[in-house]
Tab-separated table of C-alpha atoms in Angstrom:
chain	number	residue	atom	x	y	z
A	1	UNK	CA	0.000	0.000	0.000
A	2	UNK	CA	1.635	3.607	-0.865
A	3	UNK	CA	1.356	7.028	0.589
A	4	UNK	CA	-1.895	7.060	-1.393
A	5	UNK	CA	-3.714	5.357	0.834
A	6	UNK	CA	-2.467	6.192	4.112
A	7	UNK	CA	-4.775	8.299	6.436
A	8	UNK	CA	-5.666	12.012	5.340
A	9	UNK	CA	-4.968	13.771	8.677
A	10	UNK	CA	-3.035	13.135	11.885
A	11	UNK	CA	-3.698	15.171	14.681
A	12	UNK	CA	-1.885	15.121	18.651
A	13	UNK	CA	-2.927	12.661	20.954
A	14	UNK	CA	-3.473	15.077	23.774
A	15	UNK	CA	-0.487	15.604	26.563
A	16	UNK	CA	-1.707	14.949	29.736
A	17	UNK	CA	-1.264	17.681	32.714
A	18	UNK	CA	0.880	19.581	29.706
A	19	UNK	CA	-0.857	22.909	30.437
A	20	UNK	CA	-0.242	23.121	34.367
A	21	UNK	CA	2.973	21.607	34.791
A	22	UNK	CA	5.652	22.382	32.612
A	23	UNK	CA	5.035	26.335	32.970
A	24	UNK	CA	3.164	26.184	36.433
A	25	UNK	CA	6.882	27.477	37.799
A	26	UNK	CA	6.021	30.753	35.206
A	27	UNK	CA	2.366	30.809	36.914
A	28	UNK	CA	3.910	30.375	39.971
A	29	UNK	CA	5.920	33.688	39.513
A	30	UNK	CA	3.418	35.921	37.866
A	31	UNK	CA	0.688	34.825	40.678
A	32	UNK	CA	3.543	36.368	43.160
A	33	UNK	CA	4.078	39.262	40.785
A	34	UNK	CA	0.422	39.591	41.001
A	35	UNK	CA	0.055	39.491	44.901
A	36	UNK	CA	2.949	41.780	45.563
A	37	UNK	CA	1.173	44.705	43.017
A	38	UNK	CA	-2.790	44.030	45.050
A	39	UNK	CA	-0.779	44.222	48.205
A	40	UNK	CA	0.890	47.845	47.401
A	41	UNK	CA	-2.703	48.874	46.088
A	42	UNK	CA	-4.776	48.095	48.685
A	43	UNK	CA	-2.238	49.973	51.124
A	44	UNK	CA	-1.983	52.458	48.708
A	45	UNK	CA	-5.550	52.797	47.805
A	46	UNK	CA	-6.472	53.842	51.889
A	47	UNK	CA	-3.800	56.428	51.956
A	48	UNK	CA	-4.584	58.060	48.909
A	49	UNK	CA	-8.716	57.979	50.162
A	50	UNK	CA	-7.515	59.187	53.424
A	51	UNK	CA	-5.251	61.615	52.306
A	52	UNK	CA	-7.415	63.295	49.450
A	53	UNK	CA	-10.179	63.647	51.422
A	54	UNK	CA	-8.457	65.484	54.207
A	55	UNK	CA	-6.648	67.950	51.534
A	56	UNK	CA	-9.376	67.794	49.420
A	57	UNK	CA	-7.045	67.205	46.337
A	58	UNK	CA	-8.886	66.117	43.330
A	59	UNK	CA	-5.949	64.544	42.369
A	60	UNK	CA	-4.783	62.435	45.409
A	61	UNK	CA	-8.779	61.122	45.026
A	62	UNK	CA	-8.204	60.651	41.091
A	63	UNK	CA	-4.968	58.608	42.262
A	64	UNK	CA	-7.124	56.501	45.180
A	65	UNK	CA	-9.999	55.991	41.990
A	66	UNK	CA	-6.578	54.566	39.806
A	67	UNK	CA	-5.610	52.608	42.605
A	68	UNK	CA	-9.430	50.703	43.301
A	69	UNK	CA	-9.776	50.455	39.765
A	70	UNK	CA	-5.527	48.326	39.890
A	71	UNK	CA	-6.428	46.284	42.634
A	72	UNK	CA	-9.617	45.325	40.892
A	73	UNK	CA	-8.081	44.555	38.277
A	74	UNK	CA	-5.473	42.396	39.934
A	75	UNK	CA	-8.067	40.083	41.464
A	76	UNK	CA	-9.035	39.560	37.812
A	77	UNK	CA	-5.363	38.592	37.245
A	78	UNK	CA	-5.575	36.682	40.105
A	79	UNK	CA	-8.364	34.352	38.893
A	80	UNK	CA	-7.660	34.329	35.655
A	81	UNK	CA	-3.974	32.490	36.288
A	82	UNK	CA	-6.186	29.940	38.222
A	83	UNK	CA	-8.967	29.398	35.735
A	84	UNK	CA	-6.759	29.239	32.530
A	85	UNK	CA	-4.753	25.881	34.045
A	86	UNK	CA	-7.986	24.180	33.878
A	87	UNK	CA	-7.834	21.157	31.806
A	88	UNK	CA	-9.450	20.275	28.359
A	89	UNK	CA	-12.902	17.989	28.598
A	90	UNK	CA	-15.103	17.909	25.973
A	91	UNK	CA	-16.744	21.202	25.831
A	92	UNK	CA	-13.182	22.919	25.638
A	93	UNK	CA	-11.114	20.476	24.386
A	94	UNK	CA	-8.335	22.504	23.408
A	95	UNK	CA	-8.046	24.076	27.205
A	96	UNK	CA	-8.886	27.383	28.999
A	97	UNK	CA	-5.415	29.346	28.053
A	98	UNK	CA	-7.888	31.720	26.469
A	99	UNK	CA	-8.877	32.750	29.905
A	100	UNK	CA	-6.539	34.902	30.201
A	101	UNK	CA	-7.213	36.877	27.840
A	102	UNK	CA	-10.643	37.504	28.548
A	103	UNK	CA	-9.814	38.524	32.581
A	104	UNK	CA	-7.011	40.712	30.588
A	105	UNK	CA	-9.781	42.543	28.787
A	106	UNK	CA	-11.995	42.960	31.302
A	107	UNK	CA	-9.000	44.370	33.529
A	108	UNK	CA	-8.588	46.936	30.511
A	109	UNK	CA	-12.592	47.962	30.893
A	110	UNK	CA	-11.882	48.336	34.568
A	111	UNK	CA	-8.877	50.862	33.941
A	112	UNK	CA	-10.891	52.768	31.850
A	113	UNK	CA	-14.555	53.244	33.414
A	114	UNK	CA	-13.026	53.189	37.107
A	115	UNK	CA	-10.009	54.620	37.100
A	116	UNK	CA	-9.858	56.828	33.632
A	117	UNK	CA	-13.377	58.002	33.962
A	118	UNK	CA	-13.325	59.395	37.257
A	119	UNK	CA	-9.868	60.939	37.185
A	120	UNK	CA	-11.488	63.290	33.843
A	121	UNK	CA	-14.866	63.639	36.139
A	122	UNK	CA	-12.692	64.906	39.228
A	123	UNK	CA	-10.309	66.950	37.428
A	124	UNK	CA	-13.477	68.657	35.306
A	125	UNK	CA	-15.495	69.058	38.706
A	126	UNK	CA	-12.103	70.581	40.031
A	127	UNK	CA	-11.667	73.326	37.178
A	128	UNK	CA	-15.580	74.103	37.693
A	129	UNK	CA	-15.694	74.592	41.300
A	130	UNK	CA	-12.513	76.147	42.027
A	131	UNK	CA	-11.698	74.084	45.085
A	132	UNK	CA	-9.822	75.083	48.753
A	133	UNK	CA	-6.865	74.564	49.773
A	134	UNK	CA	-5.435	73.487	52.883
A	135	UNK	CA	-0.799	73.864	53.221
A	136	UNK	CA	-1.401	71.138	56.494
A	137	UNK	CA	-3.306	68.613	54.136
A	138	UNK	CA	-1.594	69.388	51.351
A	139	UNK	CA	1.525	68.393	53.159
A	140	UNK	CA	-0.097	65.554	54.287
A	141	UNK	CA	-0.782	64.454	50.897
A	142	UNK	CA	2.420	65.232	50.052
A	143	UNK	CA	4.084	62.673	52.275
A	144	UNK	CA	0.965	59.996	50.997
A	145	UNK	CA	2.159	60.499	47.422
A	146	UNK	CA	5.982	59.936	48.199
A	147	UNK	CA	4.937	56.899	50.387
A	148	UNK	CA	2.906	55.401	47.518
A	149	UNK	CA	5.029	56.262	44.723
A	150	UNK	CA	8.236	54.160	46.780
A	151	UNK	CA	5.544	51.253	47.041
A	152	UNK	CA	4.268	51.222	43.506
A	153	UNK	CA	8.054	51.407	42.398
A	154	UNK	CA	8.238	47.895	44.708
A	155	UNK	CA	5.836	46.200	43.147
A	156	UNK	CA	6.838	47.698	39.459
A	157	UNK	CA	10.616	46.406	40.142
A	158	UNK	CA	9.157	42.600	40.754
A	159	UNK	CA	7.309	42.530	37.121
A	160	UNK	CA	10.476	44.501	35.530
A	161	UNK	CA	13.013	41.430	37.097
A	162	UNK	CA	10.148	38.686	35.680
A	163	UNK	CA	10.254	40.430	32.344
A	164	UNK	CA	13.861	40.546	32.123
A	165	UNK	CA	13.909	36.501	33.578
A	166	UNK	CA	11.648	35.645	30.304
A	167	UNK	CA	13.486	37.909	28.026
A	168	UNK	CA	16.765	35.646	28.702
A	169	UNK	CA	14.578	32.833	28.711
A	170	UNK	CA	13.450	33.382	25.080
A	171	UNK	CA	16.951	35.216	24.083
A	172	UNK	CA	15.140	38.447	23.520
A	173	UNK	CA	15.852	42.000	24.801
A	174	UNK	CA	13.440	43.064	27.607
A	175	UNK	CA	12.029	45.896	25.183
A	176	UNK	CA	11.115	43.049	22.462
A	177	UNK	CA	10.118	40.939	25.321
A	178	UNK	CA	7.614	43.289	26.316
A	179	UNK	CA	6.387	43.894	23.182
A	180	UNK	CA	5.919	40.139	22.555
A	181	UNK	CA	3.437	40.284	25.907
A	182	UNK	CA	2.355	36.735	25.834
A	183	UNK	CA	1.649	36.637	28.950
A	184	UNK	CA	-1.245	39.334	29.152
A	185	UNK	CA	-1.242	38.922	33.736
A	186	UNK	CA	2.466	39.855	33.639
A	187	UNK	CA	1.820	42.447	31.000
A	188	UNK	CA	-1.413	44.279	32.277
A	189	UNK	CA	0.891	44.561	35.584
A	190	UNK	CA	3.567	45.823	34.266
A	191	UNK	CA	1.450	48.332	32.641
A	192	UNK	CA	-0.300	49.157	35.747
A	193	UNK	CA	2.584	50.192	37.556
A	194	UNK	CA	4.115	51.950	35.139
A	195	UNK	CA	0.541	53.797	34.892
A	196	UNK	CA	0.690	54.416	38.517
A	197	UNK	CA	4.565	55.786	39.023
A	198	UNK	CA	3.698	58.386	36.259
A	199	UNK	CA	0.456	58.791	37.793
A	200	UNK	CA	1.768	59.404	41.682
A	201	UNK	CA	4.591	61.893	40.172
A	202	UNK	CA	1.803	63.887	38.022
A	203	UNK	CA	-0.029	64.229	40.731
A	204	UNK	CA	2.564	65.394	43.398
A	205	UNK	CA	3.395	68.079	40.502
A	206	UNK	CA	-0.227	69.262	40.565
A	207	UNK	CA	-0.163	69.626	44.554
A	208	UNK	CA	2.708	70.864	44.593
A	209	UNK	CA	2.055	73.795	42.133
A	210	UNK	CA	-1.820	74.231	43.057
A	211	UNK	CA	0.330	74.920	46.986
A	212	UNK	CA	2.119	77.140	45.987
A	213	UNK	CA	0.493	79.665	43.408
A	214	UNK	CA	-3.025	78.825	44.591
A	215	UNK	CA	-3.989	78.312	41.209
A	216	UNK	CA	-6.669	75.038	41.277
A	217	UNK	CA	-5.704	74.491	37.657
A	218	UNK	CA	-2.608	72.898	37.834
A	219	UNK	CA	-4.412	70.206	40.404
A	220	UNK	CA	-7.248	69.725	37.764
A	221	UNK	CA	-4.843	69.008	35.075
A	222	UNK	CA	-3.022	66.782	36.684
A	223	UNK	CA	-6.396	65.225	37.209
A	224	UNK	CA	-7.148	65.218	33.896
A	225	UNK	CA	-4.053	64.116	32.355
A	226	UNK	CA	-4.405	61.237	35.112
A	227	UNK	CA	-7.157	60.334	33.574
A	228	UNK	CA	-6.261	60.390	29.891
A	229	UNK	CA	-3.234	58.399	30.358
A	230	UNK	CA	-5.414	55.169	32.096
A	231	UNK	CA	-7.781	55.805	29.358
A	232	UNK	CA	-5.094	55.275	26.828
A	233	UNK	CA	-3.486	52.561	29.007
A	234	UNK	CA	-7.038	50.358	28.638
A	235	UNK	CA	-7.190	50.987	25.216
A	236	UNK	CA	-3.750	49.002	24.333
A	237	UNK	CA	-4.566	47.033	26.955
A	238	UNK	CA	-7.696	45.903	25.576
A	239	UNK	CA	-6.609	46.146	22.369
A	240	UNK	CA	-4.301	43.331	22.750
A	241	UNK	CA	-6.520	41.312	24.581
A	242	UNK	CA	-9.108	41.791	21.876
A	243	UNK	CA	-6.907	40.001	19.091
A	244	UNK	CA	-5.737	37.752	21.389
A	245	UNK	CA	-9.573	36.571	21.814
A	246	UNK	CA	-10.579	36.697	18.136
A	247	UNK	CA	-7.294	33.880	17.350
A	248	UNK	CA	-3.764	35.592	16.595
A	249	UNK	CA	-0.919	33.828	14.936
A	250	UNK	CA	2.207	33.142	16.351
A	251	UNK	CA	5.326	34.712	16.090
A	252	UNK	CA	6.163	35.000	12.076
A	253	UNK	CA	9.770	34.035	12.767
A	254	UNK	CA	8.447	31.048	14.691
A	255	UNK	CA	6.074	29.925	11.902
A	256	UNK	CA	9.280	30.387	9.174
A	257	UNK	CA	10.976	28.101	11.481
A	258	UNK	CA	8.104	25.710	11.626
A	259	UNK	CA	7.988	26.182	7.987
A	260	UNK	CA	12.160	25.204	7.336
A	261	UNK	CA	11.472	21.992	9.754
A	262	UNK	CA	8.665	20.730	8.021
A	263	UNK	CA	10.379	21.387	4.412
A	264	UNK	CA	13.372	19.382	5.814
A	265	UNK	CA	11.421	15.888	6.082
A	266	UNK	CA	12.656	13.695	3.196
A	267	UNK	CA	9.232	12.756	3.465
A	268	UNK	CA	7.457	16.082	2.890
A	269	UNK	CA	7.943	17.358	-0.816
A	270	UNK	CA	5.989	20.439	-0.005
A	271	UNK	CA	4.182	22.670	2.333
A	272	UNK	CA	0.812	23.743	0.793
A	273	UNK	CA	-0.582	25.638	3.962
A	274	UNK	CA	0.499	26.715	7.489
A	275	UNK	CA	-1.789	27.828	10.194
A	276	UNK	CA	-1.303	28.720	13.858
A	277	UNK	CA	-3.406	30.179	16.674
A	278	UNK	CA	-2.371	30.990	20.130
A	279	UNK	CA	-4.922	28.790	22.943
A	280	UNK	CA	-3.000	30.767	25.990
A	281	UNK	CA	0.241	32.443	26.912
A	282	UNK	CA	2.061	28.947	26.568
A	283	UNK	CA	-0.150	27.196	24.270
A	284	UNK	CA	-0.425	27.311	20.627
A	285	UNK	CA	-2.523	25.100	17.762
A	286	UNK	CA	0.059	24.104	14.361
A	287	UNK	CA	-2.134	23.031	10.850
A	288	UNK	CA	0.002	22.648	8.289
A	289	UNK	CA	-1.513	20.926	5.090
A	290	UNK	CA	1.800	19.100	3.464
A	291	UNK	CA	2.411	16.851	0.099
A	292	UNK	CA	4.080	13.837	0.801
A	293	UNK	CA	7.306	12.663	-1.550
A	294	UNK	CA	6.090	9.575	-4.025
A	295	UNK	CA	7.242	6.303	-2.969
A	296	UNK	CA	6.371	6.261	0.566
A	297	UNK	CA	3.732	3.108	1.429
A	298	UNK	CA	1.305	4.079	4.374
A	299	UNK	CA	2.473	2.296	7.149
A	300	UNK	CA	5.986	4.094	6.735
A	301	UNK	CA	3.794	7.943	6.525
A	302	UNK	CA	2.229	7.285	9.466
A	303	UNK	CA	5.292	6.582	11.090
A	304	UNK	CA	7.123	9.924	9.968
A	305	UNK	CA	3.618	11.749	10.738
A	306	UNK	CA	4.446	10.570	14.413
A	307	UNK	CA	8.153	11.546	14.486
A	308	UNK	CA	7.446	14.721	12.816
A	309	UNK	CA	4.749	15.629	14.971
A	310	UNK	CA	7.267	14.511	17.851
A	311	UNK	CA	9.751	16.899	16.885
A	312	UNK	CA	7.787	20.126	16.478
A	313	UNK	CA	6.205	19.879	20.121
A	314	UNK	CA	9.819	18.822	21.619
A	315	UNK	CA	11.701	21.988	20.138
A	316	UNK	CA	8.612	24.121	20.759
A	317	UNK	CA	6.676	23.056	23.988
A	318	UNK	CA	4.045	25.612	23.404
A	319	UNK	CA	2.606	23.649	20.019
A	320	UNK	CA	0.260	21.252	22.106
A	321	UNK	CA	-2.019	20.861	19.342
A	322	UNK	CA	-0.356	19.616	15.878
A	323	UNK	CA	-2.878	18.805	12.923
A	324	UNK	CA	-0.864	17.663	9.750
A	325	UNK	CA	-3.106	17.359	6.654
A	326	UNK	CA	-2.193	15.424	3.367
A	327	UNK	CA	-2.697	17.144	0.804
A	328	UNK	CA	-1.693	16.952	-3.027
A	329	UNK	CA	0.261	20.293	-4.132
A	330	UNK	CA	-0.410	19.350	-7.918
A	331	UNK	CA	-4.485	19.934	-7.608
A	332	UNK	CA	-4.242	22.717	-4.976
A	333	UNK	CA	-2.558	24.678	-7.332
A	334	UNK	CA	-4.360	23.328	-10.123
A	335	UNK	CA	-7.760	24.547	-8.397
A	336	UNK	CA	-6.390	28.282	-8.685
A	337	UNK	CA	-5.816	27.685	-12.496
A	338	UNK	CA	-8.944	28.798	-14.792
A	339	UNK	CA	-8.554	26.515	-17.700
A	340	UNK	CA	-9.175	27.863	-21.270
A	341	UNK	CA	-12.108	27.279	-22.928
A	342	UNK	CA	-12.746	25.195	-25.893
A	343	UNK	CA	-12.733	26.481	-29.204
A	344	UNK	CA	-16.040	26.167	-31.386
């Protein structure tokens, strides 16, 4: 019997405990990452209340809004580590990575209505009424600001060492690595803190002027430009999260590489088609349609199907799904060719 006969499509027989165990060490350090950024937030978020309301700074209370809307947001993080390890049955069978994607996203609405929102609304309602000013709660706020910005530069120093740790990892440089952002936990951190350092110093600079000259305006700005910047924050963040949902690809240098291993079978003369989709932040799905070399009988193709198939998910752990498809080149490129018409 020859290749002609052998089965059409081979697909992974599913690796057990795959998902949660070989990266749970990963999980295991963005959970902590995690932790360490709701810990500094809920502090945080009661000084800055505390604070704002005794000064009556429209910023400080834009910054406690920012900070709710972080550590909201971080429970989301929180549960979506937890629910994404799940394990296929038979209503997902290709897992729960996406999970995280879709706690990612709803951390970006969160950002935006609670802590975007309401920075604009104070800093507007700040520029309309004027506002007070008090130098002993000023100070006080002050001193808040300077304790939370030290805190939020804590917990932003743990996800900058993580990123740096996967960027070795994956031999990338930590500004590539964050673009890359597979993991969208780590990421919406990371972003988060950043967010908030900025956020702290704007807002000390809007105090600190509004002190000084009187002048409410430089307050309200700060308010507002608090504001605009977690606005802009949710948009990439949900952004991201929003392809990540509808299926993205993998990395194009990854799928070229897929590509040159799959070209390099003696038993593959060509491949016709090549199709990835990430399932999580260490989980991807590989279809590649191929056309076998002549000669081959069936019981030797299903053999190379397995090593092949082998291969791939050894080099790259994260392709836990491999479908490899038959196919003959000769008619799928025939089916793009309109043949002329005959004469009379």
């Amino acid at each position: 019997m020859t290749a002609e006969g052998a089965t059409r499509t081979t697909g992974p027989e599913r690796p057990e405990g795959k998902a949660g165990g070989q990266n749970g060490g990963q999980d295991g350090e963005t959970r902590l990452t995690v932790w360490v950024a709701l810990a500094a937030n809920l502090a945080i978020c009661v000084a800055k209340a505390i604070g704002g309301i005794i000064a009556g700074s429209p910023a400080l209370l834009s910054e406690a809004a920012h900070s709710v809307a972080d550590s909201i947001n971080e429970v989301f993080l929180l549960a979506s580590v937890k629910r994404s390890r799940r394990p296929a049955d038979t209503r997902h069978p290709f897992g729960y990575g996406k999970e995280r994607f879709f706690w990612s996203l709803l951390a970006a609405v969160g950002i935006f209505v609670t802590g975007g929102c309401f920075s604009v609304f104070q800093g507007v309602e700040a520029f309309r009424s004027g506002g007070g000013e008090s130098h002993s709660g000023y100070v006080i706020g002050l001193i808040v600001l300077f304790v939370a910005l030290l805190a939020e530069s804590v917990s932003l120093l743990r996800a900058v060492l993580q990123v740096r740790r996967a960027a070795r990892a994956s031999g990338r440089g930590v500004a590539a690595e964050v673009r890359a952002g597979r993991d969208p936990a780590l990421r919406t951190v990371l972003a988060e803190d950043s967010t908030a350092c900025l956020g702290v110093i704007l807002a000390m600079a809007g105090m600190a002027l509004h002190m000084v000259t009187g002048e409410v305006a430089y307050e309200a700005g700060a308010s507002v430009l608090i504001g605009v910047l977690l606005v802009y924050v949710a948009y990439v963040l949900g952004k991201q999260a929003r392809t990540q949902l509808i299926g993205e690809a993998v990395d194009p240098g990854l799928q070229g590489e897929i590509r040159a291993l799959l070209e390099s079978q003696p038993e593959i003369d060509t491949v016709t088609s090549l199709l990835t989709m990430r399932l999580g932040p260490d989980s991807a799905l590989l279809a590649a349609g191929i056309d076998l070399t002549a000669g081959y009988d069936s019981e030797t193709v299903e053999d190379a199907m397995v090593r092949i198939r082998t291969d791939l998910q050894e080099r790259w752990s994260e392709l836990n799904q491999v479908f490899l498809d038959v196919t003959d080149a000769g008619s799928a490129r025939r089916t793009g060719v309109r043949l002329p018409r005959p004469q009379g």
